[in-house]
GROMACS .gro file of C-alpha atoms in nm:
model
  445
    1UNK     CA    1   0.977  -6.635   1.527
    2UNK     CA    2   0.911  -6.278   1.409
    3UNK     CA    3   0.928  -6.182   1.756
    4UNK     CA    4   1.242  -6.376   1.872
    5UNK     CA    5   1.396  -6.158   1.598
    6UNK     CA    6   1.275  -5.831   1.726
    7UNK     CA    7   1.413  -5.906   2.049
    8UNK     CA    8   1.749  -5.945   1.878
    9UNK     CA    9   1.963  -5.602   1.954
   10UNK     CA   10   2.057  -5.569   1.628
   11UNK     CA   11   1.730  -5.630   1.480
   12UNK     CA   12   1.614  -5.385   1.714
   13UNK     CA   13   1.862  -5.127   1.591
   14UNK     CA   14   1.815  -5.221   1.200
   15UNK     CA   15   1.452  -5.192   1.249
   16UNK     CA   16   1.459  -4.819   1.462
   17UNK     CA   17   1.669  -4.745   1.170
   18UNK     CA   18   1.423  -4.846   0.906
   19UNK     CA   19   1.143  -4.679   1.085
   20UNK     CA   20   1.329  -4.336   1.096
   21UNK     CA   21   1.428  -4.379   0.763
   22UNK     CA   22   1.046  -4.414   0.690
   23UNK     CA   23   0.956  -4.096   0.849
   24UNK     CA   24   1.162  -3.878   0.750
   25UNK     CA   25   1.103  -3.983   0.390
   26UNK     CA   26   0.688  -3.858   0.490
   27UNK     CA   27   0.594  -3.570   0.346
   28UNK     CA   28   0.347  -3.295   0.451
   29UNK     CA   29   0.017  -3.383   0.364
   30UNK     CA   30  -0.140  -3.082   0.136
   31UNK     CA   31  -0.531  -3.012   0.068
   32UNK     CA   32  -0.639  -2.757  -0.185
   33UNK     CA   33  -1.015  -2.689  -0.186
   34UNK     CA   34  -1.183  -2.460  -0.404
   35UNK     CA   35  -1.525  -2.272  -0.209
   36UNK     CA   36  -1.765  -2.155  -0.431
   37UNK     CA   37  -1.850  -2.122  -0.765
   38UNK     CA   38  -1.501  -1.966  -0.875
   39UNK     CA   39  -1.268  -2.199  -0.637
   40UNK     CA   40  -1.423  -2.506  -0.780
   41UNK     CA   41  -1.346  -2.378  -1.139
   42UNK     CA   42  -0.992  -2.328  -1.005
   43UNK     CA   43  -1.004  -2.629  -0.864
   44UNK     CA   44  -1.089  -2.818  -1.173
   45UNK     CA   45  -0.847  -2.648  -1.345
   46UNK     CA   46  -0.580  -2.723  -1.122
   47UNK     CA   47  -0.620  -3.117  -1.164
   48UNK     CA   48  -0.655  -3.000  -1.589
   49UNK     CA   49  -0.322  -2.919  -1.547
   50UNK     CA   50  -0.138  -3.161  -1.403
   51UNK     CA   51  -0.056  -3.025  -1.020
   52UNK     CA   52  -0.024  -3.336  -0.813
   53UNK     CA   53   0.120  -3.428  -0.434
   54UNK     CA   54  -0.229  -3.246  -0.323
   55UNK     CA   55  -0.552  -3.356  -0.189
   56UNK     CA   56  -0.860  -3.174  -0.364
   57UNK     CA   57  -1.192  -3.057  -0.193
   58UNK     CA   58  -1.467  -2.913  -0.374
   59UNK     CA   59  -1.672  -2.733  -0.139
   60UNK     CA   60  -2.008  -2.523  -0.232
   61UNK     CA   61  -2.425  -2.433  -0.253
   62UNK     CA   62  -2.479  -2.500  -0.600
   63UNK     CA   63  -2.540  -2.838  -0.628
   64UNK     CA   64  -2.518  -2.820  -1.051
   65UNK     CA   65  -2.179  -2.634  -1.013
   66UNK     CA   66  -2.034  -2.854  -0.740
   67UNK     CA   67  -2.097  -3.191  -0.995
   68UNK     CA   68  -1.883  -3.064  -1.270
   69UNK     CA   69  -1.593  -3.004  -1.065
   70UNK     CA   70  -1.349  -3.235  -1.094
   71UNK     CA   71  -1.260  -3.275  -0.729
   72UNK     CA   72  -1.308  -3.641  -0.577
   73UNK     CA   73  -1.431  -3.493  -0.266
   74UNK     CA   74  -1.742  -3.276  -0.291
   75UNK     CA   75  -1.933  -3.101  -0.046
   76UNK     CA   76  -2.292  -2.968  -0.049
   77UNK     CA   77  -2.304  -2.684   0.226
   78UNK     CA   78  -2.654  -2.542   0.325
   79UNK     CA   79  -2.908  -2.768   0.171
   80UNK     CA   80  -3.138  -2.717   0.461
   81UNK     CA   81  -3.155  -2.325   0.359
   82UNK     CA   82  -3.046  -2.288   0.024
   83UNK     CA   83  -3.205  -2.618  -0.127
   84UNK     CA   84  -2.873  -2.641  -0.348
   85UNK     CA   85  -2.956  -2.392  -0.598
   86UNK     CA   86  -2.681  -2.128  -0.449
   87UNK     CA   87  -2.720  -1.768  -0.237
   88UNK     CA   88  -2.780  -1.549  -0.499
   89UNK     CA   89  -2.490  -1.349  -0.409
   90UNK     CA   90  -2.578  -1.299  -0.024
   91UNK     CA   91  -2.276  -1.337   0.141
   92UNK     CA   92  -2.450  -1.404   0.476
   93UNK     CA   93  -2.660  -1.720   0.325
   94UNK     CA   94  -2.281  -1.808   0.207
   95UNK     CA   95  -2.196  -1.819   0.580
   96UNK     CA   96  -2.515  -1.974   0.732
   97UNK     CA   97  -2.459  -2.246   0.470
   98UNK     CA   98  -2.045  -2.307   0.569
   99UNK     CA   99  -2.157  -2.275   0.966
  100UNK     CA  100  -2.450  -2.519   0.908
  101UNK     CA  101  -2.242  -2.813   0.810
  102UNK     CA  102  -1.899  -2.746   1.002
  103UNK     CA  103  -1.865  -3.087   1.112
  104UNK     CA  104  -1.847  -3.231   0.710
  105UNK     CA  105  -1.572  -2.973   0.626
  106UNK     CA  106  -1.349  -3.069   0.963
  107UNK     CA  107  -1.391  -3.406   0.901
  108UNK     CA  108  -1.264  -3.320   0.554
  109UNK     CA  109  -0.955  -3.110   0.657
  110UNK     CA  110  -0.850  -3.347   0.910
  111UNK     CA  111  -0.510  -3.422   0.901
  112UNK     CA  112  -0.364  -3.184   0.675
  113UNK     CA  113  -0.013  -3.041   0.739
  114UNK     CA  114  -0.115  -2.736   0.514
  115UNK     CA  115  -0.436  -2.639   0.358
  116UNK     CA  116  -0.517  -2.380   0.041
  117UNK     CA  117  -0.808  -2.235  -0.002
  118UNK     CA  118  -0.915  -2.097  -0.351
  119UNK     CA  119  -1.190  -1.854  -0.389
  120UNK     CA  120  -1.320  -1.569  -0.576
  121UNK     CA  121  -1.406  -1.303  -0.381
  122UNK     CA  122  -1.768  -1.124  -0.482
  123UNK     CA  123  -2.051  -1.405  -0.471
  124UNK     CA  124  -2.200  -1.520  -0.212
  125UNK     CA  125  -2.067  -1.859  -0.122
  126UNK     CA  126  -1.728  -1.786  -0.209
  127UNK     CA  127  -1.694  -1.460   0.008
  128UNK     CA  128  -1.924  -1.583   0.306
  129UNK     CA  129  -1.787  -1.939   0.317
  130UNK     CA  130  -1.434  -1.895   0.250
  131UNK     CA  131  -1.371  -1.766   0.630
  132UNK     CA  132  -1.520  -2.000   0.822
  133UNK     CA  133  -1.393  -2.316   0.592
  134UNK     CA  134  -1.055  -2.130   0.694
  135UNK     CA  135  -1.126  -2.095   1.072
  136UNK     CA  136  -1.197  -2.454   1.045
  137UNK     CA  137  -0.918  -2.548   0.854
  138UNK     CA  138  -0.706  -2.369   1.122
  139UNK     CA  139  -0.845  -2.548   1.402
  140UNK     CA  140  -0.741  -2.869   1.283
  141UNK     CA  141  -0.367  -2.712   1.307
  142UNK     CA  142  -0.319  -2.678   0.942
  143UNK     CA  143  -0.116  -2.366   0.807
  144UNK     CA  144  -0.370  -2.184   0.650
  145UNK     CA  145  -0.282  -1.980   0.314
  146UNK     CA  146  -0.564  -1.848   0.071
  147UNK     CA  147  -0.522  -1.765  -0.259
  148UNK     CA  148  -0.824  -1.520  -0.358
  149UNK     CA  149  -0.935  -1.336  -0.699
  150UNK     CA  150  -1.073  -0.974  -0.674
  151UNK     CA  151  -1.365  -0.893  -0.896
  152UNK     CA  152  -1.331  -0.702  -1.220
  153UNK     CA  153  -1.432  -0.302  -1.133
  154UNK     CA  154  -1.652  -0.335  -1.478
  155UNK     CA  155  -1.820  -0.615  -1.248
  156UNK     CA  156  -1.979  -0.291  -1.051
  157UNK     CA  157  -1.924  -0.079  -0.724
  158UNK     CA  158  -2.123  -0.336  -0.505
  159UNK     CA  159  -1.922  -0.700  -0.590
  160UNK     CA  160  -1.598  -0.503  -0.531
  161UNK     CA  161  -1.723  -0.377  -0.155
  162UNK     CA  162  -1.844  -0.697  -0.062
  163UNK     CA  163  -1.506  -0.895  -0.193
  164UNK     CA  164  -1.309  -0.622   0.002
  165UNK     CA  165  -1.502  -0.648   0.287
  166UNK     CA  166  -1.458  -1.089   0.243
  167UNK     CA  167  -1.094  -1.004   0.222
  168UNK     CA  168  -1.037  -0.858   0.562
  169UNK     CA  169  -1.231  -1.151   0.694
  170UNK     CA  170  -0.998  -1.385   0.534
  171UNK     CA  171  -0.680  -1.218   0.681
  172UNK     CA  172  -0.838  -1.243   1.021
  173UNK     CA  173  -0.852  -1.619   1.029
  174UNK     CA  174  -0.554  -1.730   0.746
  175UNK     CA  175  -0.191  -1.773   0.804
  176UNK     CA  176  -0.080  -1.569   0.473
  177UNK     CA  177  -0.310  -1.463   0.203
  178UNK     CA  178  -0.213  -1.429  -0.211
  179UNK     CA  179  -0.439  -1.146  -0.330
  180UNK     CA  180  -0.501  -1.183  -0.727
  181UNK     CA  181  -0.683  -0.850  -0.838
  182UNK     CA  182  -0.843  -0.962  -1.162
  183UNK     CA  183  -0.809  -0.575  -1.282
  184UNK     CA  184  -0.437  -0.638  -1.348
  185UNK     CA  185  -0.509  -0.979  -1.565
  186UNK     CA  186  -0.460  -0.807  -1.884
  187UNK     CA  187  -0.125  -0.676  -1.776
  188UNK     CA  188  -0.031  -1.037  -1.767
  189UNK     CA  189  -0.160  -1.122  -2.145
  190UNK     CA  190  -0.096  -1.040  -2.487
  191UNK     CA  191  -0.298  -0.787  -2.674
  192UNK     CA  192  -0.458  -1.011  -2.887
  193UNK     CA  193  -0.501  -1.272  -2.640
  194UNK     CA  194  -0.823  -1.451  -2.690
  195UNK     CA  195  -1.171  -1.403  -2.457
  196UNK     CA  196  -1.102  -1.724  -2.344
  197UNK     CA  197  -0.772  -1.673  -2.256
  198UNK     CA  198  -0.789  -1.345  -2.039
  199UNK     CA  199  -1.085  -1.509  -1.832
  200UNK     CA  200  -0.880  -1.845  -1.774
  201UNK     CA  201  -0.590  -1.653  -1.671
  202UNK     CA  202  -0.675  -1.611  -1.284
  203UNK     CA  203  -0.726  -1.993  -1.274
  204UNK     CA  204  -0.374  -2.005  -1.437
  205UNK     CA  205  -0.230  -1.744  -1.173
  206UNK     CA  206  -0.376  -1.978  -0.910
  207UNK     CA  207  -0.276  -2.307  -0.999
  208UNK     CA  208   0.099  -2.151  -1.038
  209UNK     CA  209   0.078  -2.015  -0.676
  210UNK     CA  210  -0.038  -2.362  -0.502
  211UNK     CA  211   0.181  -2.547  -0.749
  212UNK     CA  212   0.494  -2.287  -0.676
  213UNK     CA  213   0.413  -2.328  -0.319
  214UNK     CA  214   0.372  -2.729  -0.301
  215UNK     CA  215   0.644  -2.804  -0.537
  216UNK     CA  216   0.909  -2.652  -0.285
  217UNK     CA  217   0.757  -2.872  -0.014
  218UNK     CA  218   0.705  -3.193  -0.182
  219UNK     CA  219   1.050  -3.173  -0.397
  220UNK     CA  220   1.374  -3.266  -0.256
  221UNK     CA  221   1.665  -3.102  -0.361
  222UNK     CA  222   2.043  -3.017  -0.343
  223UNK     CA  223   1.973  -2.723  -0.081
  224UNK     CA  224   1.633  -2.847   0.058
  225UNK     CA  225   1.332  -2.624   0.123
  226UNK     CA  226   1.123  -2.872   0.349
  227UNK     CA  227   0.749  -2.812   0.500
  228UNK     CA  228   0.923  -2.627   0.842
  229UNK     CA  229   1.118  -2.338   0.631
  230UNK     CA  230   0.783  -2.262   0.434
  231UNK     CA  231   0.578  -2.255   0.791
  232UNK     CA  232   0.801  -1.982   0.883
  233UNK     CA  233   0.768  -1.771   0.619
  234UNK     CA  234   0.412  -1.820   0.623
  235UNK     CA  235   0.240  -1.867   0.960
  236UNK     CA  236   0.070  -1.557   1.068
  237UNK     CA  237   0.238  -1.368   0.800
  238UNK     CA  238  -0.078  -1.149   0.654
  239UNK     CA  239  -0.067  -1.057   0.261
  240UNK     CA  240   0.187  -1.265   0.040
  241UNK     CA  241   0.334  -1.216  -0.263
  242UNK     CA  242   0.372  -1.534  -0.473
  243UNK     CA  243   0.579  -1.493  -0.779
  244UNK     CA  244   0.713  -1.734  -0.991
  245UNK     CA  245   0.944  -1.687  -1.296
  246UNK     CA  246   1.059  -1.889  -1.665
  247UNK     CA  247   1.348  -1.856  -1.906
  248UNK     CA  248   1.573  -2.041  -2.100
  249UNK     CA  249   1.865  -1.960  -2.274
  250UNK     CA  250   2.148  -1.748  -2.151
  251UNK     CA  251   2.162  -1.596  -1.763
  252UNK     CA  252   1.820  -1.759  -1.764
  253UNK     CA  253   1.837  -1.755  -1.371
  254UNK     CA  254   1.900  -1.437  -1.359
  255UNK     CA  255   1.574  -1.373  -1.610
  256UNK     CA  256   1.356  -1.584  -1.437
  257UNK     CA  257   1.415  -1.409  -1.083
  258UNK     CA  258   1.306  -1.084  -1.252
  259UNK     CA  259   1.036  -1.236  -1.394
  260UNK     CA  260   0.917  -1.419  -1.043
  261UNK     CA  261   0.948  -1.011  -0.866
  262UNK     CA  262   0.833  -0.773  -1.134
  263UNK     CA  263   0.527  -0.955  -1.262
  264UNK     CA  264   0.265  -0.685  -1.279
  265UNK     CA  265   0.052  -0.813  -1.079
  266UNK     CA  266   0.229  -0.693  -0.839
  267UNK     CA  267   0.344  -0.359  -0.968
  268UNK     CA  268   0.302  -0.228  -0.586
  269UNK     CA  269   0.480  -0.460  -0.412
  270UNK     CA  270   0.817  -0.297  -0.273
  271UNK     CA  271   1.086  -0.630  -0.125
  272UNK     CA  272   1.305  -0.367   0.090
  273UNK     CA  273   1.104  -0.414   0.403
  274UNK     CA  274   1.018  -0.786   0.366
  275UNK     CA  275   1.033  -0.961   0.671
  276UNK     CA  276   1.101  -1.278   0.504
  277UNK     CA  277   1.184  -1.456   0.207
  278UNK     CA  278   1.160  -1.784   0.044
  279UNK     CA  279   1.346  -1.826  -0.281
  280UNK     CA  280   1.361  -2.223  -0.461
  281UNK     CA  281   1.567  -2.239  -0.803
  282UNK     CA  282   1.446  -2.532  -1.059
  283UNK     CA  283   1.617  -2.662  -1.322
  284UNK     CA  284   1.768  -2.931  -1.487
  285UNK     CA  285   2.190  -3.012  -1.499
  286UNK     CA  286   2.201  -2.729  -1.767
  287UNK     CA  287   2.142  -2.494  -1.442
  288UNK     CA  288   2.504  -2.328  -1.377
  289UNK     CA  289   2.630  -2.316  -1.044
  290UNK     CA  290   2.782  -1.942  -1.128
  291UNK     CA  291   2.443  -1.807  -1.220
  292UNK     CA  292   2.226  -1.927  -0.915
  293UNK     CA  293   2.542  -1.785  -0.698
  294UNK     CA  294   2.466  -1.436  -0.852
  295UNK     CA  295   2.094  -1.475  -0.852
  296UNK     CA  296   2.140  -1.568  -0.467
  297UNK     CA  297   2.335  -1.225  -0.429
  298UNK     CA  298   2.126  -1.029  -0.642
  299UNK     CA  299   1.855  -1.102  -0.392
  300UNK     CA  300   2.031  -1.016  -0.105
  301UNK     CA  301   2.098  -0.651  -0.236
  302UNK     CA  302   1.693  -0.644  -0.245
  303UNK     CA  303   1.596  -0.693   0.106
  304UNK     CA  304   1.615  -0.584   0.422
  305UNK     CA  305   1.981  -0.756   0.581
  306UNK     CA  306   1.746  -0.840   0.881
  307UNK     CA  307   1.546  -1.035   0.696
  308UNK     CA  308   1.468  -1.451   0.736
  309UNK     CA  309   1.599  -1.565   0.381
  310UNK     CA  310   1.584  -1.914   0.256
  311UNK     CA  311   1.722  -2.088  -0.040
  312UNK     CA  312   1.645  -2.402  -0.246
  313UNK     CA  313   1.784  -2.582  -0.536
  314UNK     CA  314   1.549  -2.843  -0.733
  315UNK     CA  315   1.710  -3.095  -1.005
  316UNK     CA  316   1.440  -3.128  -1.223
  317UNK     CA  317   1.534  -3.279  -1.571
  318UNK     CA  318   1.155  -3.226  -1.695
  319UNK     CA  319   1.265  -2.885  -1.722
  320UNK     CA  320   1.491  -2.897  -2.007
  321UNK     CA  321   1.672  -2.589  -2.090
  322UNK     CA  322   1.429  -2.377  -1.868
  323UNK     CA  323   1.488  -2.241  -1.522
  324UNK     CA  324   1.175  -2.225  -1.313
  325UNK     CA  325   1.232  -1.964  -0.967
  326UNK     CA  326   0.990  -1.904  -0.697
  327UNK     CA  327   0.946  -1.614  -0.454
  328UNK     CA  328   0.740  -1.617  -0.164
  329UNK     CA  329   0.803  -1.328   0.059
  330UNK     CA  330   0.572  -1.190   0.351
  331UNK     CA  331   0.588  -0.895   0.590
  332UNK     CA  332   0.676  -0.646   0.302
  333UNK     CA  333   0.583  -0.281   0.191
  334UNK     CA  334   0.270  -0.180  -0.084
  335UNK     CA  335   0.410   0.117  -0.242
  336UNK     CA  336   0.231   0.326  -0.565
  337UNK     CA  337   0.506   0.346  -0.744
  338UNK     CA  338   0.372   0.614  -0.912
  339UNK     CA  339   0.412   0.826  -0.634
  340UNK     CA  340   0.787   0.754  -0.564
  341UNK     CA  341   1.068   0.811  -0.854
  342UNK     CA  342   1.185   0.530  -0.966
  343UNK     CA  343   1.519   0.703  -0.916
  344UNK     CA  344   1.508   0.774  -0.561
  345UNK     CA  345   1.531   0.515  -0.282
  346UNK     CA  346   1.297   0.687  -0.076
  347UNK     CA  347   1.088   0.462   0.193
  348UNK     CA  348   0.681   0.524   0.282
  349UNK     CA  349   0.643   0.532   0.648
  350UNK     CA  350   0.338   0.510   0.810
  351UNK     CA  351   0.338   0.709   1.085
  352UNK     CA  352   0.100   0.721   1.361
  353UNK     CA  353  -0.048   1.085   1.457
  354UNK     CA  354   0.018   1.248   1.753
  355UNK     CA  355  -0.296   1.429   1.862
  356UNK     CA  356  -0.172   1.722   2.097
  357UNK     CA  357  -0.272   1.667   2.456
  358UNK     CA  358  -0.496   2.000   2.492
  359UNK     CA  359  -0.727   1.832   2.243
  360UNK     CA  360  -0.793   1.441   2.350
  361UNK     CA  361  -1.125   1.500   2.446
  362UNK     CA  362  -1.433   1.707   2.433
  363UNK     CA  363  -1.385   1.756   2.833
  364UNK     CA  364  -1.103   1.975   2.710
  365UNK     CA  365  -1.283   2.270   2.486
  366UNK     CA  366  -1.465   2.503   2.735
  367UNK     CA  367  -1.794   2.621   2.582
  368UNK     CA  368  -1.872   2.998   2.484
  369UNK     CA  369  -2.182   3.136   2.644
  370UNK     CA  370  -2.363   3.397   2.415
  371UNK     CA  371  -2.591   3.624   2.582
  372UNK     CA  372  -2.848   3.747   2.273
  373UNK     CA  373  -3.003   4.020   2.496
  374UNK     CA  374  -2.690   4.215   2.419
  375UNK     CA  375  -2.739   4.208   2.105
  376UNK     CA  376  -2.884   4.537   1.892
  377UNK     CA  377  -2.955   4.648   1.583
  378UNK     CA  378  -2.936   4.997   1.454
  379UNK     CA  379  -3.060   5.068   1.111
  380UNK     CA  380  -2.889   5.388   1.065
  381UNK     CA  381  -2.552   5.262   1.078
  382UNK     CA  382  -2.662   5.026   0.765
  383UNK     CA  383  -2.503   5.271   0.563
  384UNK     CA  384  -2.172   5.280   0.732
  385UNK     CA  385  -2.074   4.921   0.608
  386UNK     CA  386  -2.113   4.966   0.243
  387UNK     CA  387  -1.770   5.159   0.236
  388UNK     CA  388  -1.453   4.921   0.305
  389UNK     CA  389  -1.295   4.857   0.620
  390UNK     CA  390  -0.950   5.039   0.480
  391UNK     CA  391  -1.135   5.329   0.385
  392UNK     CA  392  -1.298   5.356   0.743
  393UNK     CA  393  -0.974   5.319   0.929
  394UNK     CA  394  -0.811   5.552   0.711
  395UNK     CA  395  -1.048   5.843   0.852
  396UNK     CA  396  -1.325   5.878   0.635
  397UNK     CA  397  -1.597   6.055   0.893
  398UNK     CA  398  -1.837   5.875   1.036
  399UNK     CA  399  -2.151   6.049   1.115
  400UNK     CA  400  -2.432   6.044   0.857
  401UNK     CA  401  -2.408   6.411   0.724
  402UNK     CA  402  -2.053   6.390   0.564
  403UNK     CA  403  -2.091   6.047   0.439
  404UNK     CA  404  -2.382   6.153   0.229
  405UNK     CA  405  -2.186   6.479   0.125
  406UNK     CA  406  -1.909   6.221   0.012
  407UNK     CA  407  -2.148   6.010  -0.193
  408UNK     CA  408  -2.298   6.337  -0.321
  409UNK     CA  409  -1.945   6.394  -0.421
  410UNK     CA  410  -1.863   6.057  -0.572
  411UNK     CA  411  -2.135   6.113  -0.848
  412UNK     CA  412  -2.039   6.499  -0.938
  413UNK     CA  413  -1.666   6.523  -0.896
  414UNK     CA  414  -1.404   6.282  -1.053
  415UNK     CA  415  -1.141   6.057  -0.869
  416UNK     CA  416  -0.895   6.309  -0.840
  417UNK     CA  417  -1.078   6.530  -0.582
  418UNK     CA  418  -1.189   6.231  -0.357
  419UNK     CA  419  -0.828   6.126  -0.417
  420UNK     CA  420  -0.674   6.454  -0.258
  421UNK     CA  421  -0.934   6.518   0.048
  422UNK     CA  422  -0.837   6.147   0.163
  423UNK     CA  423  -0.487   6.171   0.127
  424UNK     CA  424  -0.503   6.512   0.295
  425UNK     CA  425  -0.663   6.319   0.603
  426UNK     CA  426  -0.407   6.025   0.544
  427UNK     CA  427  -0.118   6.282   0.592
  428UNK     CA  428  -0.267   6.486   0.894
  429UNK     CA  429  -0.315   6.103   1.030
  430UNK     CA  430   0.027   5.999   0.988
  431UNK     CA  431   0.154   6.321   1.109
  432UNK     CA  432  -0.057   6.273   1.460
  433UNK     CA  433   0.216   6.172   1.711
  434UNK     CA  434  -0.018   6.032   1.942
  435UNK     CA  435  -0.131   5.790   1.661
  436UNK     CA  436   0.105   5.473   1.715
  437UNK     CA  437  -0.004   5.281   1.399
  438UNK     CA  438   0.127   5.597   1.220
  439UNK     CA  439   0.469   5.530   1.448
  440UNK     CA  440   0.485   5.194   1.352
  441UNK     CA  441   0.435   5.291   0.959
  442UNK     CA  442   0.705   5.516   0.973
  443UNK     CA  443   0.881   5.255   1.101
  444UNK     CA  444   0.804   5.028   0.846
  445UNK     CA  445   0.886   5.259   0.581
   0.00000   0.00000   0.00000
């Protein structure tokens, strides 16, 4: 019967219909896994808050931190060699460990569309694992985007070397990376912001960037962002910048968009040169037409006209009075801006040195031979170099009897008489017309 009916043409078409319908209502499939001590925290915090749409991973040494993560899935790495008690901070135990059970964490990344990967950069397990959880995560044909926390300086010389040598591996393997430095937390909090508060605040920044991220994949909206426009921004992209911005009240998209590109966290991040840029707008029917329309153009005056821009609008009634924006923008320009004026439009170019040919190689610089034999020494002239070189090419004799006499003279006449002799000499000198300096003075006077 059920057959007969599929053999019916316009069952057939009804049905083709219905299955389209079907897929194109499938969204990508998203996996967030926190590596290491700090990513599971973020992690937890993460499902604390609410983000949902996303698949969550735990993934780390410590068998005691692992089990109070609130991840479904959690995965023990290195048991053989670190009998779950952690690396102690070697980074290369934090990579034995990932390596040593590669086939759990594929199996566990199958099948994602995209893939985020939180970490703290520093430890062991976060900085050795993260890479290779990422090269596997990318060989499952995932987009790959990290979002990783740099230690505190106060946190000593020795974490920050290791997390920025963990950071260059992670740009190596990821699609797009969101660099957090936890130096510029404070900038982000209030004064009297609690302990508590300032050292919950990366986990915060974190779960804002996946959430920013995932919401403009996962939401539909009047100008759709889908899973395609965000691979384009992001696929083998490098460094990020995620920012994300809140206001209410009046010109509150306006507000927000500042908000999402000045937050200091990235106070060296300069749009001009972006390559491109992903911009989503949420908010509920109080959102006026007229002020995304100028938010829209503001942005345009801020990049490069070259640039791969994309727009979204989100209905989200949740919202209330508030306007949420996101910026995600890749292939752009770090800039000190305390180097630059802020009233000048001038660009940093890095330009690559031109070594002159006549110096590309040692081949090139011809060696000087010295031949010490030459080489004498005569004591009596030791005397000769204690008056200066002007005085000597000025005419002051140079056999030994009439220096002495001059010395002799130093010590019983005054400056006046030493004074006249030389510039006696100086004259007859000047007046020599086979002497060419004394040409070229006159000259010169």
């Amino acid at each position: 019967m059920f057959q007969n009916r599929l053999d019916h043409i316009p069952t057939q078409r009804n049905y083709a219909i219905f299955i389209a319908q079907e897929e194109e209502a499938q969204v990508a499939k998203i996996k967030v896994v926190g590596v290491g001590g700090g990513g599971c925290n973020a992690v937890s915090s993460m499902i604390s808050r609410g983000l949902s749409g996303v698949e969550f991973i735990a993934i780390n040494t410590d068998v005691q931190s692992l089990n109070t993560c609130l991840a479904n899935n959690k995965i023990q790495i290195g048991a053989a060699i670190t009998k779950g008690l952690g690396t102690g901070g070697k980074v290369e135990l934090g990579r034995k460990a990932a390596e040593e059970d590669r086939d759990k964490i594929f199996k566990a990344l199958e099948g994602a569309e995209m893939v985020f990967i939180a970490t703290g950069l520093g430890g062991g397990t976060g900085t050795g694992s993260s890479p290779v959880v990422a090269n596997i995560a990318k060989s499952t044909g995932a987009l790959v985007v990290s979002v990783a926390t740099k230690p505190l300086t106060e946190e000593g010389p020795q974490k920050k070397k290791i997390a920025e040598k963990g950071l260059i591996e992670l740009r190596e393997v990821c699609d797009s990376i969101i660099v957090i430095p936890n130096d510029n937390i404070e900038l982000a909090l209030d004064r009297n912001a609690s302990a508590h508060e300032g050292y919950d605040k990366p986990n915060e920044i974190l779960f804002n960037a996946v959430k920013g991220i995932s919401d403009v994949i996962l939401k539909s909206g009047k100008i759709n962002v889908d899973f395609a426009d965000v691979r384009t921004v992001l696929r083998d992209s490098g460094e990020a910048l995620m920012g994300i911005g809140r206001a209410s009240g009046e010109n509150k998209v306006i507000e927000a968009l500042n908000k999402a590109i000045s937050s200091p966290l990235l106070e060296e991040i300069d749009l001009r040169n972006a390559h491109s840029l992903l911009v989503n707008f949420s908010g509920s029917s109080s959102m006026k037409y007229v002020e995304v329309r100028e938010a829209m153009k503001r942005v345009n005056e801020m990049i490069n006209p070259n640039a791969f821009i994309k727009f979204g609008i989100v209905n989200d009634e949740n919202l209330g009075d508030e306007v949420m924006v996101t910026v995600i923008a890749t292939g752009y320009s770090r800039i000190s801006r305390l180097s630059i004026p802020e009233e000048t439009s001038t660009e940093l170019k890095l330009i690559k040195e031109e070594i002159p040919p006549s110096f590309n190689s040692t081949s090139d610089i011809s060696p000087i031979e010295i031949d010490f034999n030459d080489v004498s020494y005569e004591p009596e002239k030791d005397n000769e170099f204690q008056i200066p070189t002007f005085l000597r090419v000025k005419g002051i004799p140079k056999d030994d009897e009439k220096k002495n006499n001059l010395a002799d003279q130093s010590e019983s006449q005054d400056d006046n008489s030493l004074y006249d002799e030389l510039k006696k000499k100086k004259d007859k000198k000047n007046n020599d017309p086979n002497d060419t300096s004394a040409f070229l003075r006159k000259l010169m006077d």
